[in-house]
Amino acid sequence: MSSSRPSRASRSLRKRPPAKLADDLDYDLETLLNEHEKSGVDYRAKRDAKKQKTGQSEEDEKYADAFKGYDIPFDALPALCIERIFAMLDSPQDLYNLAFSSKFLTSLVTPEAVIRSAVFNNLRKRDKGNRKIMTNVMGYISNRSIHVPSAHRMLRLLNAKSCERGDRCWGKNLNTGKAMALNRNSCNRPFGLALCDKCVKFGTTKVPYSHFSRFQRGVAFHQWNLLMNPSRDPKSGEVNGPLIEVLELQQIENTYANNDDKKSALEGIVQKALTNDGKYCPMHYEEKALAYHEMYENAEKEADEHVACALEKDQQKYRERREERIAKRMTRIRSIYASLEEILDDCPLKDVALDCRWLESDERCVKFSCHVVEQKLGNIISAPASASERSINNAAESIKQIFNTLHEKNFFCILLHRKFRQPLSKGDL
């Protein structure tokens, strides 16, 4: 059965129909589009100008458009500029990728740039990452126990991912033909070489701790009692790693009984190894090793100063934030204290309840003498910013009730009598 009541129009039908643009005689679509495009251009121009202005000084704004549209290829820069750019890189991986992108850039890599990139890569972590690797290599160079690596070789040592022995690697996979990967957690370069764990285990010679060559200048040790022969690169023929062979050390140990004679024989073998296999003569080798050590010491000193300055700035910012935080807490706690004074105004023991000590340089800000008050206001004082007026009033009323009860029972009068050991009268009881 249908109802005789007329149905109500739906919401969509009750909407006012949109006016047709074609009905407007003054409407011009082309003009509207031009105005919209102009407004968009003006908005983007203001936005770009605001971005460029942010963080720029007046001097930068003055020469902002001086070199606009003037691009210089990186390898077209003067060699001195490229060397300075290399020295500013704090990542050996970035330096490696950039330097070996062309022969020209490869020729501009200097030992100082490699050393600085390793030292500044781990500023606050001396015992991790590339800084630890460089420290390990420089320890051998300082002891004059390995062939001084070139800048390119040091850069490869820092970025090495697999054992450099290649086909002679003890951990080589015959299916893939690849050498064993280096331990990621290890920051050591034994004997100035990138060796895997298996090459260190099976490719080295263990000598007793009583061996004369331990702690001797010119002998490269790993883990105090492991020795290894020099490594020759099959492609370039360059000799890397230790200066002398393990066989020669053992022959010295077997031949001479006096330690002075052993040291003299060792010095002669080291000089011979530098003359025959080294890239530098003994005198030039000493100068090169000393120069590397000075570069490393200067980089370490500069890095430590930078870290100390950064830590001082962080501490200064922390002190400023702490003082600001204490000031805000103190303001809020004083307002809470004023509310307590207002609520406890008619309490006879108001002075006892509100007796406190203000701590200006402590985040606690206030310490009440009465343990009951300290306990009741503990949550409020610990987080005064989130304390509501209701919680403050409830705590104040609770404190007021407690001290009114103590006053009614003459609690403090009894304590005074007991303190001075005076008998109580019936009226006091």
XYZ file of C-alpha atoms in Angstrom:
429
model
C 0.000 0.000 0.000
C 1.540 3.263 -1.087
C 1.402 6.381 1.042
C -0.440 9.434 -0.185
C 2.234 11.684 1.307
C 4.498 13.132 -1.394
C 8.085 11.877 -1.244
C 10.764 14.360 -0.233
C 13.437 15.215 -2.766
C 16.874 13.727 -2.132
C 19.821 15.857 -1.083
C 21.401 15.706 -4.537
C 18.169 16.886 -6.152
C 17.805 19.758 -3.667
C 21.261 21.110 -4.583
C 21.336 24.261 -6.565
C 22.370 23.493 -10.134
C 25.748 25.024 -11.013
C 25.714 28.068 -13.188
C 26.771 27.424 -16.740
C 29.870 29.322 -17.773
C 28.492 29.612 -21.258
C 25.595 31.712 -19.928
C 28.041 34.417 -18.789
C 28.497 36.759 -21.701
C 31.668 38.301 -20.171
C 33.370 34.916 -19.661
C 36.688 34.440 -21.509
C 38.468 31.103 -21.010
C 41.761 32.274 -22.488
C 41.944 35.257 -20.130
C 41.233 33.039 -17.123
C 44.004 30.622 -18.066
C 46.493 33.434 -18.592
C 45.714 34.942 -15.198
C 46.047 31.552 -13.525
C 49.393 30.898 -15.191
C 50.685 34.346 -14.202
C 49.697 33.845 -10.581
C 51.470 30.466 -10.607
C 54.651 31.994 -12.017
C 54.620 34.751 -9.382
C 54.090 32.233 -6.584
C 56.957 30.002 -7.712
C 59.269 32.989 -8.101
C 58.547 34.142 -4.538
C 59.010 30.611 -3.228
C 62.379 30.162 -4.951
C 63.545 33.577 -3.782
C 62.604 32.676 -0.216
C 64.519 29.390 -0.408
C 67.635 31.101 -1.734
C 67.434 33.824 0.879
C 67.201 31.378 3.780
C 70.588 30.912 5.451
C 72.421 33.365 3.164
C 74.398 36.350 4.334
C 74.397 39.744 2.660
C 77.686 38.905 0.946
C 76.202 35.717 -0.496
C 73.122 37.557 -1.732
C 75.334 40.144 -3.393
C 77.091 37.527 -5.536
C 74.195 35.074 -5.787
C 73.805 35.490 -9.549
C 77.479 36.122 -10.360
C 78.191 32.573 -11.553
C 74.697 31.571 -12.553
C 74.770 29.237 -15.546
C 78.575 28.909 -15.356
C 79.498 25.225 -14.821
C 83.037 23.818 -14.708
C 83.746 20.080 -15.135
C 85.390 18.637 -12.054
C 88.399 17.257 -13.906
C 88.905 20.659 -15.563
C 89.742 22.284 -12.222
C 93.383 23.037 -11.381
C 95.262 20.127 -9.826
C 95.817 22.047 -6.585
C 92.076 22.629 -6.193
C 91.321 18.948 -6.733
C 93.928 17.952 -4.157
C 92.312 20.319 -1.635
C 88.917 18.795 -2.380
C 90.361 15.307 -1.872
C 91.795 16.425 1.481
C 88.327 17.572 2.628
C 86.633 14.219 2.010
C 85.984 12.308 5.233
C 85.054 8.989 3.648
C 87.627 6.620 2.092
C 84.813 5.059 0.064
C 83.912 8.417 -1.512
C 87.569 9.187 -2.131
C 88.043 5.781 -3.761
C 85.016 6.169 -6.040
C 86.020 9.672 -7.064
C 89.760 9.109 -7.453
C 89.539 5.968 -9.579
C 86.954 7.411 -11.943
C 89.708 8.656 -14.286
C 93.472 8.391 -14.698
C 93.890 12.121 -14.187
C 92.125 12.067 -10.827
C 94.003 8.912 -9.816
C 97.305 10.693 -10.325
C 96.253 13.458 -7.898
C 95.623 11.211 -4.885
C 98.116 12.024 -2.127
C 98.965 10.049 1.050
C 97.821 12.977 3.181
C 94.344 12.934 1.599
C 94.013 9.185 2.225
C 95.203 9.459 5.832
C 92.863 12.375 6.579
C 89.878 10.624 5.023
C 90.449 7.606 7.280
C 91.064 9.588 10.465
C 88.135 11.965 10.019
C 85.771 9.158 8.999
C 85.521 7.957 12.618
C 85.992 11.091 14.673
C 84.469 9.885 17.925
C 85.262 6.187 17.454
C 89.006 5.723 17.535
C 88.824 1.927 17.887
C 86.424 1.242 15.024
C 86.228 1.469 11.256
C 88.689 3.175 8.963
C 90.428 5.120 11.712
C 91.372 1.870 13.444
C 92.591 0.384 10.144
C 94.808 3.398 9.510
C 96.145 3.202 13.067
C 97.019 -0.448 12.501
C 98.869 0.269 9.235
C 100.677 3.282 10.681
C 101.859 1.135 13.582
C 103.803 -1.044 11.135
C 105.145 2.012 9.306
C 106.255 3.641 12.571
C 108.128 0.452 13.439
C 109.702 0.477 9.952
C 108.646 -3.158 9.561
C 106.775 -3.107 6.223
C 107.275 -1.629 2.796
C 105.794 1.874 2.783
C 102.533 1.632 0.830
C 101.650 4.135 -1.834
C 98.609 6.388 -1.580
C 96.661 4.133 -3.955
C 97.559 1.014 -1.963
C 96.510 2.610 1.340
C 93.211 3.573 -0.242
C 92.690 -0.015 -1.395
C 93.560 -1.320 2.079
C 90.904 0.928 3.594
C 88.232 -0.200 1.124
C 89.249 -3.863 0.832
C 86.365 -6.341 0.893
C 88.177 -9.616 0.056
C 91.568 -11.171 0.585
C 94.261 -9.656 -1.624
C 96.173 -12.924 -2.091
C 93.781 -13.885 -4.876
C 94.558 -17.342 -6.261
C 96.846 -18.075 -3.322
C 94.130 -17.323 -0.765
C 93.569 -20.187 1.679
C 89.840 -19.458 1.683
C 89.344 -19.211 -2.082
C 86.110 -20.684 -3.490
C 86.918 -22.872 -6.512
C 83.362 -22.682 -7.855
C 83.211 -18.911 -7.981
C 86.955 -18.324 -8.317
C 86.778 -15.559 -5.699
C 88.982 -15.069 -2.689
C 87.501 -15.220 0.800
C 85.768 -12.088 2.059
C 87.334 -10.151 4.907
C 85.784 -10.157 8.351
C 83.607 -7.055 8.562
C 84.099 -6.739 12.311
C 87.892 -6.781 12.004
C 89.773 -3.506 11.670
C 93.212 -5.095 11.351
C 95.459 -5.247 8.323
C 98.002 -7.903 9.374
C 101.520 -7.081 8.140
C 100.038 -4.198 6.125
C 98.083 -6.652 3.970
C 94.367 -7.274 3.427
C 94.243 -10.907 4.600
C 91.275 -13.140 5.379
C 91.053 -15.164 8.595
C 92.168 -18.409 6.940
C 95.255 -16.822 5.397
C 96.172 -15.462 8.830
C 95.649 -18.911 10.359
C 97.330 -21.124 7.767
C 99.623 -18.730 5.889
C 101.594 -17.427 8.873
C 104.365 -18.857 11.031
C 104.043 -18.951 14.802
C 107.242 -18.368 16.761
C 107.810 -18.735 20.504
C 107.423 -15.684 22.720
C 111.120 -15.939 23.553
C 112.123 -15.267 19.941
C 114.676 -12.456 19.670
C 112.820 -10.661 16.864
C 109.891 -9.726 19.038
C 109.870 -5.982 19.793
C 112.643 -5.458 17.249
C 112.533 -2.581 14.801
C 112.085 -3.837 11.251
C 110.114 -7.006 12.069
C 106.341 -7.093 11.433
C 104.392 -9.157 13.948
C 100.691 -9.913 14.173
C 99.112 -10.944 17.471
C 102.558 -10.835 19.108
C 103.926 -14.134 17.720
C 102.828 -14.520 14.073
C 105.229 -13.869 11.206
C 104.713 -13.863 7.445
C 106.806 -13.626 4.298
C 106.654 -10.570 1.999
C 103.910 -10.603 -0.620
C 104.613 -9.837 -4.269
C 101.857 -8.523 -6.500
C 101.656 -10.842 -9.563
C 100.468 -8.031 -11.854
C 102.745 -5.142 -10.962
C 105.569 -7.128 -9.340
C 105.499 -4.740 -6.366
C 106.574 -6.181 -3.008
C 104.216 -5.429 -0.114
C 103.959 -6.361 3.511
C 106.921 -7.413 5.714
C 110.463 -6.441 4.808
C 112.178 -9.752 5.528
C 111.272 -13.426 5.336
C 110.632 -15.736 8.269
C 113.446 -18.026 7.089
C 116.010 -15.245 7.474
C 114.836 -14.480 11.005
C 115.090 -18.118 11.987
C 118.565 -18.395 10.467
C 119.688 -15.423 12.574
C 118.191 -17.086 15.636
C 120.092 -20.288 14.881
C 123.440 -18.640 14.027
C 124.096 -16.097 16.765
C 123.926 -16.492 20.532
C 124.495 -12.886 21.553
C 121.537 -10.495 21.210
C 123.760 -7.678 19.955
C 125.003 -9.872 17.137
C 121.456 -10.841 16.292
C 120.399 -7.187 16.124
C 123.348 -6.300 13.892
C 122.533 -9.174 11.524
C 118.887 -8.133 11.461
C 119.789 -4.551 10.540
C 121.962 -5.800 7.700
C 119.163 -7.989 6.296
C 116.679 -5.110 6.521
C 119.033 -2.804 4.595
C 119.543 -5.500 1.980
C 115.786 -6.075 1.598
C 115.177 -2.351 1.107
C 117.938 -2.117 -1.483
C 116.865 -5.163 -3.493
C 113.064 -5.272 -3.242
C 112.032 -1.883 -1.913
C 110.771 1.039 -3.963
C 112.990 3.384 -1.962
C 116.593 3.285 -0.870
C 117.172 2.976 2.908
C 117.619 6.730 3.351
C 114.606 7.592 1.218
C 112.586 4.884 2.981
C 113.267 6.493 6.351
C 112.231 9.921 5.059
C 109.037 8.509 3.519
C 108.057 6.627 6.671
C 108.743 9.707 8.799
C 106.610 11.861 6.483
C 103.716 9.372 6.708
C 103.977 9.350 10.476
C 103.930 13.159 10.655
C 100.855 13.289 8.381
C 99.098 10.798 10.607
C 100.026 12.607 13.827
C 98.852 15.963 12.436
C 95.553 14.444 11.268
C 95.020 12.781 14.654
C 95.753 16.020 16.487
C 93.390 18.013 14.275
C 90.681 15.370 14.634
C 91.011 15.333 18.428
C 90.795 19.128 18.550
C 87.713 19.030 16.342
C 86.084 16.431 18.582
C 86.962 18.410 21.707
C 85.474 21.569 20.198
C 82.315 19.705 19.141
C 81.962 18.169 22.606
C 82.387 21.574 24.222
C 79.645 22.994 21.996
C 77.376 20.057 22.835
C 78.025 20.529 26.543
C 77.353 24.258 26.256
C 74.059 23.578 24.473
C 73.174 20.990 27.106
C 73.898 23.460 29.918
C 71.788 26.113 28.235
C 68.886 23.690 27.704
C 69.228 22.460 31.288
C 69.182 25.986 32.698
C 66.156 26.815 30.578
C 64.430 23.610 31.694
C 65.203 24.332 35.368
C 63.915 27.893 34.992
C 60.616 26.645 33.540
C 60.276 24.003 36.267
C 61.084 26.548 38.959
C 58.424 28.933 37.646
C 55.799 26.205 37.612
C 56.790 24.837 41.036
C 56.649 28.310 42.587
C 53.131 28.715 41.225
C 52.238 25.338 42.774
C 53.794 26.481 46.043
C 51.691 29.660 45.921
C 48.557 27.524 45.465
C 49.556 25.441 48.477
C 50.024 28.598 50.570
C 46.581 29.784 49.560
C 44.884 26.483 50.423
C 46.783 26.053 53.726
C 46.246 29.654 54.745
C 43.915 28.736 57.655
C 45.994 25.719 58.775
C 47.679 26.319 62.191
C 50.748 24.299 61.144
C 51.126 25.979 57.772
C 54.755 27.011 58.379
C 55.720 23.476 59.387
C 53.984 21.945 56.375
C 55.466 24.362 53.837
C 58.964 24.532 55.254
C 61.312 23.760 52.354
C 64.684 24.430 50.768
C 64.861 25.830 47.235
C 67.425 24.200 44.946
C 68.230 26.762 42.269
C 70.763 24.651 40.340
C 69.003 21.304 40.646
C 66.213 19.947 38.451
C 64.404 18.918 41.616
C 63.993 22.656 42.401
C 62.561 22.184 45.912
C 62.867 19.830 48.866
C 60.296 19.930 51.673
C 61.465 19.343 55.227
C 58.449 17.234 56.174
C 58.500 13.716 54.766
C 54.679 13.585 54.585
C 54.534 16.669 52.370
C 57.419 15.361 50.236
C 55.558 12.096 49.711
C 52.216 13.715 48.904
C 53.750 16.137 46.392
C 56.250 13.669 44.896
C 54.387 13.052 41.638
C 53.503 16.717 41.236
C 57.048 17.965 41.798
C 58.540 15.329 39.492
C 56.315 16.454 36.589
C 55.017 19.945 37.396
C 54.106 20.803 33.799
C 51.540 17.999 33.610
C 50.117 18.557 37.111
C 46.475 19.630 36.994
C 44.807 22.051 39.375
C 42.626 19.235 40.642
C 45.600 17.072 41.631
C 47.257 20.052 43.322
C 44.086 20.853 45.289
C 43.624 17.229 46.305
C 47.219 16.980 47.547
C 46.919 20.292 49.408
C 43.654 19.229 51.069
C 45.192 15.929 52.116
C 48.196 17.723 53.646
C 45.906 20.187 55.351
C 43.802 17.393 56.868
C 46.889 15.601 58.178
C 48.340 18.697 59.848
C 44.985 19.719 61.299
C 44.759 16.287 62.913
C 48.281 16.635 64.281
C 47.400 20.017 65.702
C 44.252 18.671 67.343
C 46.216 15.850 69.013
C 49.017 18.214 70.171
C 51.503 15.977 68.380
C 54.346 18.486 68.275
C 53.783 19.516 71.886
C 54.273 15.894 72.978
C 57.466 15.672 70.924
C 58.860 18.820 72.549
C 58.167 17.494 76.024
C 59.865 14.223 75.200
C 62.828 16.047 73.713
C 63.475 18.077 76.850
C 62.376 15.207 79.153
C 59.742 17.240 80.958
C 56.709 15.501 82.566
C 53.416 16.124 80.838
C 50.555 17.729 82.712
C 47.007 16.433 82.574
C 46.001 19.444 80.512
C 48.559 18.590 77.853
C 47.304 15.050 77.716
